[in-house]
Short mmCIF file of C-alpha atoms in Angstrom, two decimals:
data_model
loop_
_atom_site.label_atom_id
_atom_site.label_comp_id
_atom_site.label_asym_id
_atom_site.label_seq_id
_atom_site.Cartn_x
_atom_site.Cartn_y
_atom_site.Cartn_z
CA GLU A 583 -47.67 -19.99 -33.22
CA ASP A 584 -44.14 -20.85 -32.27
CA GLN A 585 -43.39 -24.61 -31.87
CA VAL A 586 -40.38 -26.19 -30.10
CA THR A 587 -40.04 -29.89 -30.07
CA GLN A 588 -37.28 -31.54 -28.24
CA SER A 589 -36.19 -35.29 -28.60
CA PRO A 590 -35.75 -37.68 -27.14
CA GLU A 591 -37.80 -37.03 -23.87
CA ALA A 592 -35.29 -39.06 -21.90
CA LEU A 593 -31.74 -40.19 -22.58
CA ARG A 594 -29.75 -42.61 -20.35
CA LEU A 595 -26.01 -42.71 -21.08
CA GLN A 596 -23.06 -44.52 -19.63
CA GLU A 597 -20.26 -42.19 -18.38
CA GLY A 598 -18.11 -41.43 -21.38
CA GLU A 599 -20.81 -42.41 -23.98
CA SER A 600 -21.26 -39.30 -26.20
CA SER A 601 -24.71 -38.40 -27.60
CA SER A 602 -26.84 -35.56 -29.06
CA LEU A 603 -30.03 -33.87 -28.04
CA ASN A 604 -32.35 -32.44 -30.74
CA CYS A 605 -34.55 -29.21 -30.67
CA SER A 606 -36.56 -28.56 -33.81
CA TYR A 607 -38.42 -25.34 -34.11
CA THR A 608 -41.05 -23.54 -36.14
CA VAL A 609 -40.82 -19.81 -35.53
CA SER A 610 -41.59 -16.74 -37.69
CA GLY A 611 -38.31 -14.85 -37.78
CA LEU A 612 -35.89 -16.44 -35.32
CA ARG A 613 -34.19 -13.92 -32.98
CA GLY A 614 -32.18 -16.36 -30.85
CA LEU A 615 -32.23 -20.00 -29.78
CA PHE A 616 -31.41 -20.74 -26.17
CA TRP A 617 -30.27 -23.72 -24.34
CA TYR A 618 -30.78 -24.09 -20.60
CA ARG A 619 -29.98 -26.76 -18.07
CA GLN A 620 -32.40 -27.52 -15.24
CA ASP A 621 -31.50 -29.50 -12.07
CA PRO A 622 -34.23 -31.05 -9.92
CA GLY A 623 -35.71 -28.42 -7.61
CA LYS A 624 -33.88 -25.57 -9.26
CA GLY A 625 -34.42 -22.93 -11.82
CA PRO A 626 -33.19 -23.15 -15.46
CA GLU A 627 -29.49 -22.15 -15.83
CA PHE A 628 -28.53 -20.47 -19.02
CA LEU A 629 -26.01 -22.31 -21.27
CA PHE A 630 -25.90 -20.92 -24.71
CA THR A 631 -27.62 -18.50 -27.26
CA LEU A 632 -27.36 -19.07 -30.97
CA TYR A 633 -28.51 -16.60 -33.50
CA SER A 634 -27.79 -17.81 -37.02
CA ALA A 635 -27.56 -21.08 -38.97
CA GLY A 636 -24.05 -22.54 -38.90
CA GLU A 637 -23.27 -20.91 -35.45
CA GLU A 638 -21.56 -23.26 -32.90
CA LYS A 639 -20.77 -22.59 -29.12
CA GLU A 640 -18.90 -24.79 -26.69
CA LYS A 641 -18.74 -25.03 -22.98
CA GLU A 642 -16.75 -27.81 -21.37
CA ARG A 643 -18.34 -31.09 -22.61
CA LEU A 644 -21.24 -29.35 -24.25
CA LYS A 645 -21.37 -28.01 -27.82
CA ALA A 646 -24.50 -26.41 -29.42
CA THR A 647 -25.10 -26.06 -33.08
CA LEU A 648 -27.93 -24.43 -35.11
CA THR A 649 -29.46 -24.93 -38.59
CA LYS A 650 -32.47 -23.27 -40.10
CA LYS A 651 -34.86 -25.84 -38.60
CA GLU A 652 -33.14 -27.30 -35.63
CA SER A 653 -30.44 -27.13 -33.02
CA PHE A 654 -28.30 -29.98 -31.50
CA LEU A 655 -26.79 -30.15 -28.12
CA HIS A 656 -23.87 -32.47 -28.12
CA ILE A 657 -22.53 -34.04 -24.90
CA THR A 658 -19.05 -35.38 -25.39
CA ALA A 659 -17.81 -37.98 -22.82
CA PRO A 660 -20.49 -37.16 -20.29
CA LYS A 661 -19.97 -37.37 -16.60
CA PRO A 662 -22.60 -38.08 -13.95
CA GLU A 663 -22.71 -34.33 -13.14
CA ASP A 664 -24.07 -33.69 -16.52
CA SER A 665 -27.27 -35.38 -15.44
CA ALA A 666 -30.09 -32.81 -15.79
CA THR A 667 -33.00 -31.72 -17.89
CA TYR A 668 -31.91 -29.73 -20.97
CA LEU A 669 -34.39 -27.14 -22.27
CA CYS A 670 -34.44 -25.37 -25.53
CA ALA A 671 -36.21 -22.08 -26.11
CA VAL A 672 -36.75 -19.70 -29.04
CA ARG A 673 -37.31 -15.99 -29.45
CA ARG A 674 -38.85 -14.46 -32.46
CA PHE A 675 -37.96 -11.12 -34.10
CA ASN A 676 -39.33 -8.16 -32.27
CA ASP A 677 -40.40 -10.02 -29.33
CA TYR A 678 -38.90 -10.66 -25.96
CA LYS A 679 -40.90 -13.81 -24.96
CA LEU A 680 -39.17 -17.20 -24.86
CA SER A 681 -41.02 -20.19 -25.95
CA PHE A 682 -39.72 -23.37 -24.36
CA GLY A 683 -39.57 -26.96 -25.39
CA ALA A 684 -40.56 -29.84 -23.08
CA GLY A 685 -37.01 -30.71 -22.38
CA THR A 686 -34.79 -33.75 -22.67
CA THR A 687 -33.91 -35.41 -19.24
CA VAL A 688 -30.33 -36.88 -19.36
CA THR A 689 -29.10 -39.38 -16.91
CA VAL A 690 -25.47 -40.29 -16.96
CA ARG A 691 -24.39 -43.44 -15.06
CA ALA A 692 -20.99 -43.97 -13.62
CA ASP B 651 -24.18 -11.43 -7.14
CA ALA B 652 -27.17 -12.86 -5.27
CA GLY B 653 -28.99 -13.77 -8.42
CA VAL B 654 -32.80 -13.75 -8.78
CA ILE B 655 -34.35 -14.18 -5.34
CA GLN B 656 -37.87 -15.70 -4.91
CA SER B 657 -39.92 -16.20 -1.73
CA PRO B 658 -41.35 -18.29 -0.44
CA ARG B 659 -39.71 -21.42 -1.92
CA HIS B 660 -42.62 -23.56 -0.94
CA GLU B 661 -46.29 -22.51 -0.39
CA VAL B 662 -49.17 -24.96 0.57
CA THR B 663 -52.60 -23.35 0.77
CA GLU B 664 -56.23 -24.28 0.45
CA MET B 665 -58.48 -23.68 -2.39
CA GLY B 666 -60.02 -20.22 -2.31
CA GLN B 667 -57.10 -18.62 -0.37
CA GLU B 668 -55.05 -15.73 -1.73
CA VAL B 669 -51.52 -16.48 -2.63
CA THR B 670 -48.72 -13.89 -3.22
CA LEU B 671 -45.40 -14.88 -4.72
CA ARG B 672 -42.36 -12.52 -4.54
CA CYS B 673 -39.44 -11.84 -6.68
CA LYS B 674 -36.33 -9.71 -6.48
CA PRO B 675 -34.62 -9.39 -9.86
CA ILE B 676 -30.85 -9.06 -10.39
CA SER B 677 -29.74 -5.60 -9.66
CA GLY B 678 -29.52 -3.40 -12.78
CA HIS B 679 -31.71 -5.71 -14.89
CA ASP B 680 -34.61 -3.87 -16.65
CA TYR B 681 -36.80 -6.90 -17.71
CA LEU B 682 -38.63 -9.18 -15.41
CA PHE B 683 -40.45 -12.35 -16.44
CA TRP B 684 -42.95 -14.58 -14.56
CA TYR B 685 -43.22 -18.26 -15.75
CA ARG B 686 -45.12 -21.23 -14.72
CA GLN B 687 -43.85 -24.88 -14.95
CA THR B 688 -46.06 -28.06 -14.88
CA MET B 689 -45.49 -31.49 -16.12
CA MET B 690 -48.34 -31.24 -18.55
CA ARG B 691 -47.53 -27.84 -20.07
CA GLY B 692 -43.87 -27.37 -19.31
CA LEU B 693 -42.45 -23.85 -18.89
CA GLU B 694 -44.99 -21.06 -19.82
CA LEU B 695 -44.56 -17.27 -19.76
CA LEU B 696 -47.21 -15.55 -17.86
CA ILE B 697 -46.32 -11.92 -17.98
CA TYR B 698 -43.23 -9.62 -18.39
CA PHE B 699 -42.23 -6.17 -17.43
CA ASN B 700 -39.85 -3.64 -18.80
CA ASN B 701 -38.72 -0.84 -16.53
CA ASN B 702 -41.49 -1.83 -14.07
CA VAL B 703 -44.21 -1.56 -16.66
CA PRO B 704 -46.24 -4.60 -17.77
CA ILE B 705 -45.59 -5.17 -21.47
CA ASP B 706 -47.27 -8.44 -22.24
CA ASP B 707 -49.74 -10.34 -19.99
CA SER B 708 -51.26 -12.50 -22.61
CA GLY B 709 -50.02 -15.64 -20.83
CA MET B 710 -51.88 -14.92 -17.60
CA PRO B 711 -54.45 -17.70 -17.50
CA GLU B 712 -57.35 -15.91 -15.79
CA ASP B 713 -58.39 -12.73 -14.09
CA ARG B 714 -57.64 -14.61 -10.83
CA PHE B 715 -53.91 -13.88 -11.62
CA SER B 716 -52.31 -10.44 -11.21
CA ALA B 717 -48.82 -9.14 -11.19
CA LYS B 718 -47.22 -5.89 -10.08
CA MET B 719 -43.75 -4.34 -10.14
CA PRO B 720 -43.89 -1.31 -7.77
CA ASN B 721 -40.10 -0.68 -8.20
CA ALA B 722 -37.10 -2.06 -9.97
CA SER B 723 -36.15 -4.39 -7.25
CA PHE B 724 -39.43 -6.09 -6.48
CA SER B 725 -42.36 -7.89 -8.16
CA THR B 726 -45.36 -9.83 -7.00
CA LEU B 727 -47.52 -12.47 -8.59
CA LYS B 728 -50.85 -12.81 -6.90
CA ILE B 729 -53.55 -15.49 -7.25
CA GLN B 730 -56.97 -14.85 -5.80
CA PRO B 731 -58.81 -17.07 -5.34
CA SER B 732 -56.44 -19.99 -5.67
CA GLU B 733 -57.60 -23.23 -7.23
CA PRO B 734 -55.99 -26.73 -7.15
CA ARG B 735 -55.12 -26.43 -10.91
CA ASP B 736 -52.88 -23.51 -10.03
CA SER B 737 -50.49 -26.02 -8.35
CA ALA B 738 -47.14 -25.59 -10.18
CA VAL B 739 -43.70 -24.26 -9.82
CA TYR B 740 -43.60 -20.51 -10.52
CA PHE B 741 -40.30 -18.91 -11.69
CA CYS B 742 -39.25 -15.34 -11.90
CA ALA B 743 -36.44 -14.44 -14.37
CA SER B 744 -34.67 -11.20 -15.31
CA SER B 745 -32.47 -9.85 -18.01
CA LEU B 746 -30.48 -6.80 -18.95
CA GLY B 747 -32.13 -5.78 -22.06
CA GLY B 748 -34.98 -7.86 -23.59
CA LEU B 749 -32.76 -9.67 -26.09
CA THR B 750 -30.23 -11.16 -23.76
CA GLU B 751 -30.33 -14.33 -21.81
CA GLN B 752 -32.75 -14.60 -18.92
CA PHE B 753 -31.48 -15.56 -15.40
CA PHE B 754 -33.96 -17.55 -13.45
CA GLY B 755 -34.72 -17.64 -9.71
CA PRO B 756 -35.03 -20.94 -7.76
CA GLY B 757 -38.78 -20.93 -8.07
CA THR B 758 -41.73 -21.22 -5.81
CA ARG B 759 -43.45 -24.61 -5.53
CA LEU B 760 -47.14 -23.91 -4.98
CA THR B 761 -49.62 -26.56 -3.84
CA VAL B 762 -53.27 -25.76 -3.65
CA LEU B 763 -55.30 -28.28 -1.67
#
């Protein structure tokens, strides 16, 4: 069974204080690791897909990286608008289902 | 683009009543997914369709849950009879091809009293 574990559960940052979120996974034949952002009362919003170890993707202050066992979401110089829950999900080879982690709730104080 | 549309946004009902949640996927998308999100269990896939055909319903918790997709632009998730433990936020998502990113709707918050 696929397992996706995110840490920490919650992260409180000062504006401008960079940090990283972790997503460790156990999946038979990874066919994509996905990062989503979810704001309160809204549906998850797609951020990135990573397919192979060593791959990196960036979007504004966010950068996602992937190794064979985990992925990191780096937030550089965060702003209050980066406050949200960040979800990680994996898809296995020959399957269309996403298995989600519990998420990391990030709060950025001005 | 209107995105994935779900209705109603909030539903409050009493135990034993039938509940129907509705979803309109993004036009042209051929995969549709129904998820449930709770504090205890996080985001769980219930069922997904490809070209209106149910492919995997192994996540549907009980026979009280059923889902249909009569055409490419409409799907329903029905709970009959509803129970308090069904209280959750239900999301619909769609994608173009099963291997691409999924786009989520705003969700339906269901409360069963």
